[in-house]
CSV table of C-alpha atoms in Angstrom, one decimal:
chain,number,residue,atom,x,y,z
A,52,UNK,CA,-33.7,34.6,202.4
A,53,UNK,CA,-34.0,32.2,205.4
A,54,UNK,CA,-33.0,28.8,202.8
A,55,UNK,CA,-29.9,31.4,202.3
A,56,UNK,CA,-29.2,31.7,205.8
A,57,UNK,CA,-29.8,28.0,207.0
A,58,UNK,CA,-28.0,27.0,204.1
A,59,UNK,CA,-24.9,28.8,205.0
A,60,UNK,CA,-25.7,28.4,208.5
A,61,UNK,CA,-25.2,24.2,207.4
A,62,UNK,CA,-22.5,24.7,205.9
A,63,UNK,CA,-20.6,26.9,208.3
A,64,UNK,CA,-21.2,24.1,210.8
A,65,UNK,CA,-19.7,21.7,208.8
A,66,UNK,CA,-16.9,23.5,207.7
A,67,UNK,CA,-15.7,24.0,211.7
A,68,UNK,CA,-16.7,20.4,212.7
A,69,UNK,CA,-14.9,19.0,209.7
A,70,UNK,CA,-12.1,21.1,210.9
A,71,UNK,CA,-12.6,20.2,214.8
A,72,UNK,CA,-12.2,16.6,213.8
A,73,UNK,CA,-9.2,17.4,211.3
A,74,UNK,CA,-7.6,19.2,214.4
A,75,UNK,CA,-8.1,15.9,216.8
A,76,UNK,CA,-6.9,13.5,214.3
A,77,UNK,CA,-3.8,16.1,213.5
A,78,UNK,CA,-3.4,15.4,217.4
A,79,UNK,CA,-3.8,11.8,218.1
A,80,UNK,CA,-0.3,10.8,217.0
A,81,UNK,CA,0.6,13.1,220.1
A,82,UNK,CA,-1.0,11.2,223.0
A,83,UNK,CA,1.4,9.4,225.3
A,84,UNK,CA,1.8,5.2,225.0
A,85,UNK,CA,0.3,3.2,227.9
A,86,UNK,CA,2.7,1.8,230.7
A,87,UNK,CA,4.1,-1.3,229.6
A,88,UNK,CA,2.6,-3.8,233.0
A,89,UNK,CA,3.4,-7.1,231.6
A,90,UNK,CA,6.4,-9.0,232.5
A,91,UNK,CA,8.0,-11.8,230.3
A,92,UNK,CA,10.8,-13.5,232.0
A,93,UNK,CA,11.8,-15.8,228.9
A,94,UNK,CA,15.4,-14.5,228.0
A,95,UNK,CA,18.8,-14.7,229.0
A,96,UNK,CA,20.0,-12.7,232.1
A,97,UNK,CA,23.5,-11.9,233.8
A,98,UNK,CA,23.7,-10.8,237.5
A,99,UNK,CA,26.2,-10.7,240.4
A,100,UNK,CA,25.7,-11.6,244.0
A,101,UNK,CA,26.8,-11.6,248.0
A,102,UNK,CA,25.9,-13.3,250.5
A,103,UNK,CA,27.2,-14.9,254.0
A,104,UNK,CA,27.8,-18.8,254.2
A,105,UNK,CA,28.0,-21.3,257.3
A,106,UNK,CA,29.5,-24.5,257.5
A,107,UNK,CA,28.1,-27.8,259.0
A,108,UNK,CA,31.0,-30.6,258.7
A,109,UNK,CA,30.9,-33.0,260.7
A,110,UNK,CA,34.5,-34.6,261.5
A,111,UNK,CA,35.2,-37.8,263.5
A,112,UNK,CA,38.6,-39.1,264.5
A,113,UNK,CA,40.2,-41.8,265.5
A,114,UNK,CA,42.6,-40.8,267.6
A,115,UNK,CA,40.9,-39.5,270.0
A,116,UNK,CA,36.9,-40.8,269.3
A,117,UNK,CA,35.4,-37.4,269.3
A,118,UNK,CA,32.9,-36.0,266.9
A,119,UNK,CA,33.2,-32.5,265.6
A,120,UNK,CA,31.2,-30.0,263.6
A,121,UNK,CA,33.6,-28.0,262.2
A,122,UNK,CA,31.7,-24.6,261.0
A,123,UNK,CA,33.5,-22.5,259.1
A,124,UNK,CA,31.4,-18.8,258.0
A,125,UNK,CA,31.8,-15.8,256.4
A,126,UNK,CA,30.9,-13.8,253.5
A,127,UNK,CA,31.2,-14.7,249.9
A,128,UNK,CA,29.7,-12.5,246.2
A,129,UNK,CA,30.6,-13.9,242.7
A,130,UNK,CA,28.7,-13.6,239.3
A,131,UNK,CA,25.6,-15.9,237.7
A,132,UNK,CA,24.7,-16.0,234.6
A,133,UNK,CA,21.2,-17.9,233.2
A,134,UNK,CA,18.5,-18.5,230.5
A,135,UNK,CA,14.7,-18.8,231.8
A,136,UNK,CA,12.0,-20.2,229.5
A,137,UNK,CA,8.3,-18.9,230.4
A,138,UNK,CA,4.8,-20.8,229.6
A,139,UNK,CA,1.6,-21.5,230.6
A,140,UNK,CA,0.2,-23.9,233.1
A,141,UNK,CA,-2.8,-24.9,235.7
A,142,UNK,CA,-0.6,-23.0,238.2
A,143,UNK,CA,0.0,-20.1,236.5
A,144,UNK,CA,2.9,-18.8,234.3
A,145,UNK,CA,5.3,-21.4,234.6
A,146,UNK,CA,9.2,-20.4,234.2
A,147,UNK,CA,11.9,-22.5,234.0
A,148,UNK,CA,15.7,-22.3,233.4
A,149,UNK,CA,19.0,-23.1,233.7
A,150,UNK,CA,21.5,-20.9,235.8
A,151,UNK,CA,25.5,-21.4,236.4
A,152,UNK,CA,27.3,-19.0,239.3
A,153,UNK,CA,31.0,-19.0,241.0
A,154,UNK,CA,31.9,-17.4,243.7
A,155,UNK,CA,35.0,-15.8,245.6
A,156,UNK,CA,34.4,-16.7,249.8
A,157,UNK,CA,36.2,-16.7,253.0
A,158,UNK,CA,34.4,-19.2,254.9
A,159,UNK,CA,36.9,-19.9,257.7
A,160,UNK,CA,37.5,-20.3,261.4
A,161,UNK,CA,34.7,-22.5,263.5
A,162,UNK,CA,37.3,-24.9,264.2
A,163,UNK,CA,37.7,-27.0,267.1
A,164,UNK,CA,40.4,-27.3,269.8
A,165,UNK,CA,40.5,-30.4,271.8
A,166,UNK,CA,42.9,-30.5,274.3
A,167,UNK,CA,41.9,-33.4,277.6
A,168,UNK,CA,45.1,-32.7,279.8
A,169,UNK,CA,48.2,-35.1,279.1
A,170,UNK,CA,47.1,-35.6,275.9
A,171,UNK,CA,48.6,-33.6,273.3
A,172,UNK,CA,46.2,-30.9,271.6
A,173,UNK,CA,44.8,-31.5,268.6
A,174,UNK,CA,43.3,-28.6,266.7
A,175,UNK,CA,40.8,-28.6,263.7
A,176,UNK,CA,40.9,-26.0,260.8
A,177,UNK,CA,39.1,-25.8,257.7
A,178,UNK,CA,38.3,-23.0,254.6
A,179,UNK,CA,36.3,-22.9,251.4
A,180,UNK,CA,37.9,-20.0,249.7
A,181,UNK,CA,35.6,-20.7,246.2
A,182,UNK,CA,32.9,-22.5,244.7
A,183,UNK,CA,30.4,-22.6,242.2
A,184,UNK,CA,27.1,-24.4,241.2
A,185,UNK,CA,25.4,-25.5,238.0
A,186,UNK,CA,21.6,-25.7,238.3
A,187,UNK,CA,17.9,-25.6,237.6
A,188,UNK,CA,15.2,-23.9,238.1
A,189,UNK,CA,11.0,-24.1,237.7
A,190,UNK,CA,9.1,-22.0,239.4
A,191,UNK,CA,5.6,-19.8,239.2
A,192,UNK,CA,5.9,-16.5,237.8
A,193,UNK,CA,2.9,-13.7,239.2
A,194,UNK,CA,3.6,-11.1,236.9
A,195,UNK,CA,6.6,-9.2,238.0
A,196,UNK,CA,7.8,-11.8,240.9
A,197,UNK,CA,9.0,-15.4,240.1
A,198,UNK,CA,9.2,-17.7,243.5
A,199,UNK,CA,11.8,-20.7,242.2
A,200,UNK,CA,13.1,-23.8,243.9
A,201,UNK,CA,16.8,-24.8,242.1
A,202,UNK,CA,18.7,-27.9,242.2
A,203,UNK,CA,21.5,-29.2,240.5
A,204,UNK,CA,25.7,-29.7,240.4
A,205,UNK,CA,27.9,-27.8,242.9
A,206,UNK,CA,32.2,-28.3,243.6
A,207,UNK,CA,34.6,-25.8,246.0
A,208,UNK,CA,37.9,-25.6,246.9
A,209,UNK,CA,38.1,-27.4,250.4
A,210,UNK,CA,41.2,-26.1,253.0
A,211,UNK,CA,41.4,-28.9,255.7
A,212,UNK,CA,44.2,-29.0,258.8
A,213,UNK,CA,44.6,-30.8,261.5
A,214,UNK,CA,47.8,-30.4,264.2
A,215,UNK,CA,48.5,-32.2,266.6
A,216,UNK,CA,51.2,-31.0,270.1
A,217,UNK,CA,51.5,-27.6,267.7
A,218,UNK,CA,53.3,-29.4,264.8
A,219,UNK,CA,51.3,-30.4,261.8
A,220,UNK,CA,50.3,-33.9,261.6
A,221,UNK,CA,47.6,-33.6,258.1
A,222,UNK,CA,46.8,-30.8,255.7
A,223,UNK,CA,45.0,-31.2,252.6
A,224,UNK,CA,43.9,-28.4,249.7
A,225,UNK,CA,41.5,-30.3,247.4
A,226,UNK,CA,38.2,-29.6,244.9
A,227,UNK,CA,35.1,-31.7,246.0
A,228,UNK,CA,32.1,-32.0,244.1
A,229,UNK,CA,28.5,-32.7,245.0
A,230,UNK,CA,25.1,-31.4,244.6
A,231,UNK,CA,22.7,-28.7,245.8
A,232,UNK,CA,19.3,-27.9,246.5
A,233,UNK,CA,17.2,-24.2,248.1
A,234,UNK,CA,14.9,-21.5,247.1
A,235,UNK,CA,14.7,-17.9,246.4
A,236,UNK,CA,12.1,-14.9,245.0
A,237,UNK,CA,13.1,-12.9,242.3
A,238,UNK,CA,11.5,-9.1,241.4
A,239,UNK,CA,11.4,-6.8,239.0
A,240,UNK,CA,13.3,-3.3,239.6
A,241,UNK,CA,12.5,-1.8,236.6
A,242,UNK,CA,13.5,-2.0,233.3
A,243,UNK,CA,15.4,-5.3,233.0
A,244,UNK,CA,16.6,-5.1,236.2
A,245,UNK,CA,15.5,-7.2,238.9
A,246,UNK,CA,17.0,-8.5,242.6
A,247,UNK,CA,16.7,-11.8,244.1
A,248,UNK,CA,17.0,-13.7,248.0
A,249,UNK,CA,18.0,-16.8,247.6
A,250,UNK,CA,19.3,-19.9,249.9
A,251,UNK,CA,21.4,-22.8,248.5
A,252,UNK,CA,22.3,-26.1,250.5
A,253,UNK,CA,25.7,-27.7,249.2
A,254,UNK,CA,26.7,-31.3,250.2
A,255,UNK,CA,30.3,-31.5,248.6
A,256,UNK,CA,30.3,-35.4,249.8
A,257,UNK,CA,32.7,-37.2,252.6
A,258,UNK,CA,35.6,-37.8,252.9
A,259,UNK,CA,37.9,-40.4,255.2
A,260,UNK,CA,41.9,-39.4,255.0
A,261,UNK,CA,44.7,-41.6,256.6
A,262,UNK,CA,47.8,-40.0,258.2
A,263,UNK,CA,50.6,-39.9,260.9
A,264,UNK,CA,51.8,-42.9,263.2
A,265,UNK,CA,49.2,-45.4,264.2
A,266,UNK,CA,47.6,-44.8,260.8
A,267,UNK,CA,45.0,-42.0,262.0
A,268,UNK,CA,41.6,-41.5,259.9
A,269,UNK,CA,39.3,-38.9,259.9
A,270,UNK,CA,36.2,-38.7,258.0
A,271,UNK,CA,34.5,-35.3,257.1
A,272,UNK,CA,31.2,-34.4,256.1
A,273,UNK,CA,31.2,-31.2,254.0
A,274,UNK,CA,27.8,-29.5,254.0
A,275,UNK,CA,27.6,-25.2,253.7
A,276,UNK,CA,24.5,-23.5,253.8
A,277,UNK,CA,24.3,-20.5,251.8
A,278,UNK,CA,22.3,-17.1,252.8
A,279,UNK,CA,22.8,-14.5,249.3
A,280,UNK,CA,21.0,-11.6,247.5
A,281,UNK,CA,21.6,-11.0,243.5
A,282,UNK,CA,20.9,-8.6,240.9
A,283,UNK,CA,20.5,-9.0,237.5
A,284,UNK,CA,20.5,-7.7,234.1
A,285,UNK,CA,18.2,-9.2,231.5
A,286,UNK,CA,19.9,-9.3,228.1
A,287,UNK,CA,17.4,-8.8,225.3
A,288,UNK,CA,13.3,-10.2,225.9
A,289,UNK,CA,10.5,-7.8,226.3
A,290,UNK,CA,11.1,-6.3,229.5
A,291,UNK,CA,13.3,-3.0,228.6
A,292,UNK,CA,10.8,-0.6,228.8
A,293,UNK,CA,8.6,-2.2,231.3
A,294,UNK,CA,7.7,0.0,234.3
A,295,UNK,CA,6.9,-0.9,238.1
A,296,UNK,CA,3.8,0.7,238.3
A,297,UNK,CA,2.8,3.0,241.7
A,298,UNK,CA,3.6,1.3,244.8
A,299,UNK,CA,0.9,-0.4,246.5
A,300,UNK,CA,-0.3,0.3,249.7
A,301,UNK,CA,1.1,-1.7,252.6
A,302,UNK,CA,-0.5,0.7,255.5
A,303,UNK,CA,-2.4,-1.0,258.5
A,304,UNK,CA,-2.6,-4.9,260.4
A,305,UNK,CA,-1.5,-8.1,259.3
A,306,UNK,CA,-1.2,-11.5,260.2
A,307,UNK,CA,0.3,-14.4,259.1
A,308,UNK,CA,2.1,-17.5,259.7
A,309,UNK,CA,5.6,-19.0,258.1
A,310,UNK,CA,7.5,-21.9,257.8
A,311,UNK,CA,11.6,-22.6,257.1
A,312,UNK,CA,14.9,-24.0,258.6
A,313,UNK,CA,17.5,-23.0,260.6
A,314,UNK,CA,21.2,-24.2,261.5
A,315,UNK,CA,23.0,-23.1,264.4
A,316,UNK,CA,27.0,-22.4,265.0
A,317,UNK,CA,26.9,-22.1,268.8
A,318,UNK,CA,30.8,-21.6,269.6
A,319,UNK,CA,31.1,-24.0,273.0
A,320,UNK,CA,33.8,-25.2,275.4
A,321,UNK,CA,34.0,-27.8,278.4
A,322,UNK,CA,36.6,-26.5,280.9
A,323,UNK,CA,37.7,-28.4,283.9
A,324,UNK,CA,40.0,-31.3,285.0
A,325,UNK,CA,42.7,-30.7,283.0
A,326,UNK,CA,40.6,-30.4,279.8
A,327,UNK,CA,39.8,-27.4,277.9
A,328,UNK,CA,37.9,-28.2,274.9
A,329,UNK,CA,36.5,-25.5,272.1
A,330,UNK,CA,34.1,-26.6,269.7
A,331,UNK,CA,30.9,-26.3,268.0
A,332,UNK,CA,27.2,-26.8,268.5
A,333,UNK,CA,25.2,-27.3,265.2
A,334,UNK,CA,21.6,-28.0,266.1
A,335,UNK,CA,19.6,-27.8,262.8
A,336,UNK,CA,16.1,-28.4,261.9
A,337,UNK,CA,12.5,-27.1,260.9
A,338,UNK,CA,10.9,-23.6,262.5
A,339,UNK,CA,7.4,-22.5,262.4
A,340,UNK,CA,5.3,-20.1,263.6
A,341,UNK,CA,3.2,-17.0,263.4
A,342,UNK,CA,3.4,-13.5,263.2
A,343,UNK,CA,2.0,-10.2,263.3
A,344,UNK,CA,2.4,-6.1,262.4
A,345,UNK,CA,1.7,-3.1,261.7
A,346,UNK,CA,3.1,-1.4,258.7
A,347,UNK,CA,2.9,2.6,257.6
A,348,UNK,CA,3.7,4.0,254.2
A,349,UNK,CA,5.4,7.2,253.0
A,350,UNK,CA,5.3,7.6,249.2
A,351,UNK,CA,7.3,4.0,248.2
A,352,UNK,CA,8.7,4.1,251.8
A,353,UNK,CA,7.4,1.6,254.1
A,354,UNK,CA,8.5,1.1,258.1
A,355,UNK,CA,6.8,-0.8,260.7
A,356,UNK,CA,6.6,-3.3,263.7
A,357,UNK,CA,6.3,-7.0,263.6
A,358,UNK,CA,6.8,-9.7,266.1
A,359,UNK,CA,6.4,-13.9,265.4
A,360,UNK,CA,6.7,-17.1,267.8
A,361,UNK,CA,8.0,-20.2,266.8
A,362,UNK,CA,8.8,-23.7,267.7
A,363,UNK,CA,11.6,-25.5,266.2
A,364,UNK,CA,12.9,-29.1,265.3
A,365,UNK,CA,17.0,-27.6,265.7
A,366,UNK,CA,18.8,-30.3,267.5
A,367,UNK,CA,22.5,-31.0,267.5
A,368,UNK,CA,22.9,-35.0,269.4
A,369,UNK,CA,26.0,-35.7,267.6
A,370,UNK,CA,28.7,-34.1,269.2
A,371,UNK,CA,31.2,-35.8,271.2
A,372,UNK,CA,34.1,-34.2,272.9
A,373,UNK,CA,36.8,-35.1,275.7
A,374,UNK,CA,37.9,-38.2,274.1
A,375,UNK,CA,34.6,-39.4,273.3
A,376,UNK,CA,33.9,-39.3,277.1
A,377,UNK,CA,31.5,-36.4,277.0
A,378,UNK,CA,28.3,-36.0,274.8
A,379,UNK,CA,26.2,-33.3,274.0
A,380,UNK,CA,22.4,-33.0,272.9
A,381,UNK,CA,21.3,-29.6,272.6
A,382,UNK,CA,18.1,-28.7,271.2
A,383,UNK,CA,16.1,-25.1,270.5
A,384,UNK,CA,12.7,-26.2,271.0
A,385,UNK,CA,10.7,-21.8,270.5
A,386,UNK,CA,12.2,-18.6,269.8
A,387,UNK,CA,10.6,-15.7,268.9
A,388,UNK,CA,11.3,-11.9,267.8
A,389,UNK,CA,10.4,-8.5,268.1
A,390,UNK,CA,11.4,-6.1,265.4
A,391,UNK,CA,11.3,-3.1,263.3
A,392,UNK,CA,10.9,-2.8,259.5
A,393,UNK,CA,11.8,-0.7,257.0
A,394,UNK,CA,11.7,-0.8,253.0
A,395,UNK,CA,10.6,0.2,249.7
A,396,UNK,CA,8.0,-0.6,247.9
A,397,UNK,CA,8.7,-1.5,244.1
A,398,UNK,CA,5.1,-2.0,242.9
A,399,UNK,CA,3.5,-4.3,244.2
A,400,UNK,CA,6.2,-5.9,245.2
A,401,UNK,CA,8.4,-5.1,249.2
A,402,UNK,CA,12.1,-5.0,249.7
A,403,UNK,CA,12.8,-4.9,253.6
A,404,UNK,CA,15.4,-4.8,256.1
A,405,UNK,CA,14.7,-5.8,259.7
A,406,UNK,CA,16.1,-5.8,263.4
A,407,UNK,CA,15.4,-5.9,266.9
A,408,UNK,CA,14.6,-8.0,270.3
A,409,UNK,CA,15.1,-12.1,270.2
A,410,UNK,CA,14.7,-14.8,272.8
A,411,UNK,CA,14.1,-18.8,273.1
A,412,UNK,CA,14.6,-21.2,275.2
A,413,UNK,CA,17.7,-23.5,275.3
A,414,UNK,CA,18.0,-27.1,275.9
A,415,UNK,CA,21.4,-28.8,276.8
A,416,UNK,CA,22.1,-32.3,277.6
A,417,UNK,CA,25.6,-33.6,278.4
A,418,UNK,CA,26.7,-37.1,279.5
A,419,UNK,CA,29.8,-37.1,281.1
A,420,UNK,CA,31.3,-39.1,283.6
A,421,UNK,CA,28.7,-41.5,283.5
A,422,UNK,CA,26.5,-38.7,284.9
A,423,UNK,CA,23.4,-37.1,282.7
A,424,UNK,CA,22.7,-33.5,283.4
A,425,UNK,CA,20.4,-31.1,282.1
A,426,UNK,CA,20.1,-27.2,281.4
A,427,UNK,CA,17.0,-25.0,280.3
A,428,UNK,CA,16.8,-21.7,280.3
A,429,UNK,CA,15.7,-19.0,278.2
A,430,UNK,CA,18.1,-16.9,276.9
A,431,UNK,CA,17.8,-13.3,274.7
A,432,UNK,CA,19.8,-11.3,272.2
A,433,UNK,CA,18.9,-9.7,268.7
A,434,UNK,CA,17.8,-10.6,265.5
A,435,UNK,CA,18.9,-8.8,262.1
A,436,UNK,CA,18.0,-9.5,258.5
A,437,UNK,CA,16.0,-8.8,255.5
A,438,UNK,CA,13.3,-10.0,252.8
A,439,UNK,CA,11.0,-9.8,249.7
A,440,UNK,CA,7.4,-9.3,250.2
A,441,UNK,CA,4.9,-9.6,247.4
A,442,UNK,CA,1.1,-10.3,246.5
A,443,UNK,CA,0.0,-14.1,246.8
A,444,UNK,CA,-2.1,-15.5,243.9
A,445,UNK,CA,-2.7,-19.6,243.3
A,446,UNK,CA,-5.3,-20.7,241.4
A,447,UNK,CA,-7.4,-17.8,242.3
A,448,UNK,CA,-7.9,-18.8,245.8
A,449,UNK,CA,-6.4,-16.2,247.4
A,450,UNK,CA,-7.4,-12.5,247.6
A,451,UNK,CA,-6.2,-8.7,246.9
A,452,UNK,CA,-5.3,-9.0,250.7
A,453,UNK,CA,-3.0,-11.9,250.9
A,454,UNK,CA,1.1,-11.6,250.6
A,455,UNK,CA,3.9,-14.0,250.7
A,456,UNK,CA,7.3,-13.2,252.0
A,457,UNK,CA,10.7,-14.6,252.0
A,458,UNK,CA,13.4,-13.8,254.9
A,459,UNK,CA,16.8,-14.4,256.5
A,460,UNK,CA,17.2,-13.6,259.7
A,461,UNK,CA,20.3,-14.2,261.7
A,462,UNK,CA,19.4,-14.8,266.0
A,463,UNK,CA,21.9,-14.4,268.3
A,464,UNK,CA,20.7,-14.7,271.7
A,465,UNK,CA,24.2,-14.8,274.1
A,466,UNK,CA,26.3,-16.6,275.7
A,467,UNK,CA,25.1,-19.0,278.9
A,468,UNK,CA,28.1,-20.4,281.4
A,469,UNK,CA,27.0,-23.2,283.7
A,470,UNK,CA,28.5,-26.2,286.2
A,471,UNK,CA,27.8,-29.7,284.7
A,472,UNK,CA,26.0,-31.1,288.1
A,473,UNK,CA,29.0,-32.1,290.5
A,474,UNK,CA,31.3,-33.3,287.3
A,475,UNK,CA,33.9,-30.3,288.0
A,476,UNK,CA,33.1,-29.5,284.4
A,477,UNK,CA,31.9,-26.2,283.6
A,478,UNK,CA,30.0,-25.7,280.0
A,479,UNK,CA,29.9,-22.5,277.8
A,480,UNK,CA,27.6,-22.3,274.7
A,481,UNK,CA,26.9,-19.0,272.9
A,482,UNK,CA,23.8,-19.3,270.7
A,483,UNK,CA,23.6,-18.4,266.9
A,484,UNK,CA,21.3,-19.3,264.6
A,485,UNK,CA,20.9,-18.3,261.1
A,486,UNK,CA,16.8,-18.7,259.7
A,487,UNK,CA,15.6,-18.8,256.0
A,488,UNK,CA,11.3,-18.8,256.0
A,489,UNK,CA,8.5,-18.5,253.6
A,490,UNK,CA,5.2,-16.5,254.9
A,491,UNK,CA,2.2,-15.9,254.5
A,492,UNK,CA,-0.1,-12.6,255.5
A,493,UNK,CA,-3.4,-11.5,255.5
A,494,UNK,CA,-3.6,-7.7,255.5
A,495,UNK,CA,-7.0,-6.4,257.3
A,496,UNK,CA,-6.9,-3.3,256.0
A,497,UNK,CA,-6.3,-1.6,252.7
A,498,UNK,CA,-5.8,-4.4,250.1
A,499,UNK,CA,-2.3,-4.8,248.7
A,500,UNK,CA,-3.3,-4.6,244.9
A,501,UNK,CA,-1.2,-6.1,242.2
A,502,UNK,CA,-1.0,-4.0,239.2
A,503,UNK,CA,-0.2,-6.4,236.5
């Protein structure tokens, strides 16, 4: 009786875990798929973009031996369209590509007014209403993010007038071309979608033009600096289902340092004996500096604090105004900034907008009368502007705990009026300065952890 019972004791058991693994294998099929994490950016993409522009042309005349930076600004969006290849290298994932764009602006106004008593005005205008570039890129792909430098054809439609005694003595409408060089970051959204910052220097060449009585000439230096965010679409590739996965935590210090350029369009005039002359101030150059924050994080939003110091290369020793009998140096040795922050976190990766508090100190020289005078002070205003954040990786030498970041900020720190020693001339500058800079940042706290 008991080889009965453990016999159809055995092969009850059997029966129910023959029929326990018959029910998990009827279930497997059932279980979700893992989160696609891994980003391919070979493929072609299509995207549209916007963006604010500042002119740096330098003019020189003739007729009256002055030298003018004619700085026309404004906004400008347009389309791109592009084909990256991506493969390995000691770097990393390597990605390069090709990329075309055009673009609608009004980059206008920034002219100059020169007007030295009985001489008759003369009065400088100049637009680019379009242009477009066709270029490379190569840059290092860490998963999700691609950081890119580009390079390659650019042409726009230059506007250029010059009257003279209110009655127009020049205008020309003409397409230059020339070449172009910057940088940018590129994310992932989500899906195939993903958003760029980007910055694009354009040197559309010089030109001299002969006109009027007494065979005038004036030669012009076109050269735009371009500020822009993009999104695109990728068209096909491996991406469509990926997923940003959760958003990584950005809570506690930081410190960091950063490095970039800046260009100024500092709207200026010398009053006094007779003359009242409007123009520009371009000081350009290298900043650098450091900074540090303090970040907190609800769900994917984050807001915080940061502030940075900087010194700076800017210098504008090129202009000449009052019939070539007054020069200018000018020259923004430190600034520095205090502002808020607030984004969203897309995985690992930080989209940010920022404002607040900025100040620096302002050096002018002007030579005029054969006297040399000079004014320092330090002047404040605000700073606005915006950026990509994202995990640094190269080579393996950096940590969980290291980012890198890529900004724009636009600094305008007011208007200063002084009296040019015992000239009779009185000088008026108000300073504006537009910044592109890479960072770096080393988080003390909770490490920002790439997911990829």
């Amino acid at each position: 009786m008991k080889r009965i019972l453990l016999a159809s004791a055995a092969v009850f058991l059997g029966t129910a875990v023959s029929a326990q693994a018959a029910d998990m294998a009827a279930k497997a099929p059932y279980l979700k798929a893992p989160i696609l994490t891994v980003y391919n950016w070979t493929g072609f993409y299509i995207g549209v973009n916007a963006g604010v522009g500042i002119g740096r042309d330098r003019t020189t005349h003739n007729f009256n031996g002055d030298s003018l930076y004619i700085a026309p600004q404004g906004g400008f969006g347009g389309g791109q369209i592009g084909y990256n290849w991506q493969t390995d290298s000691i770097l990393g994932p390597l990605v390069y590509g090709v990329e075309a764009d055009i673009q609608g602006a009004g980059l206008s106004g920034g002219g100059a007014t020169v007007a030295p008593g009985a001489v008759p005005s003369t009065v400088y205008s100049q637009k680019n209403d379009w242009f477009g570039t066709v270029r490379g890129r190569v840059g290092i792909a860490t998963g999700p993010v691609l950081s890119y430098f580009t390079g390659g054809y650019a042409y726009g439609n230059v506007k250029s007038t010059i009257t003279e005694a209110g009655v127009t003595a020049f205008s020309n409408n003409r397409t230059q071309g020339g070449w172009t060089i910057g940088s940018g970051v590129e994310a992932a959204l989500g899906g195939n979608w993903t958003g760029k910052i980007e910055y694009l220097y354009l040197n559309l060449g010089n030109k001299s033009d002969a006109f009027g009585p007494g065979t005038q000439v004036t030669n012009t230096e076109i050269r735009e600096n371009l500020f822009r965010v993009g999104l695109n679409y990728r068209i096909g590739g491996t991406n469509a289902g990926y997923i940003a996965p959760v958003a990584a935590n950005w809570t506690g210090w930081y410190l960091g340092g950063n490095i970039g350029s800046g260009t100024g369009r500092d709207r200026s005039s010398l009053t006094g004996l007779g003359a009242n002359e409007q123009f520009n101030l371009a000081p350009d150059g290298i900043n650098g500096g450091v900074q540090a924050g303090y970040n907190w994080q609800a769900a994917n939003w984050v807001y915080g604090v940061e502030a940075d110091i900087q010194a700076s290369s800017q210098k504008d020793n090129k202009t000449v105004v009052g019939l070539g009998l007054a020069a200018y140096e000018q020259k923004l040795p430190w600034f520095g900034t205090v502002r808020g922050r607030i984004g969203y976190s897309v995985g690992s990766t930080l989209f940010y907008a920022t404002g607040g508090h900025a100040y620096g100190g302002v050096k002018t020289k002007i030579t005029a009368l054969g006297t040399t005078n000079s004014l320092s002070k330090t002047q404040d205003g605000y700073a606005v502007g915006g950026g990509i954040e994202t995990p640094f990786k190269l080579l393996g030498l950096f940590g969980p705990q290291w980012t890198s970041k890529t900004e724009y900020l636009y600094v305008d720190l007011g208007r200063s009026t002084d009296l040019v020693g015992t000239t009779g001339f009185t000088s008026s500058t108000k300073v504006s300065e537009h910044i592109f800079r890479t960072g770096l940042n080393y988080h003390f706290n909770s490490p920002i952890v790439a997911k990829y």
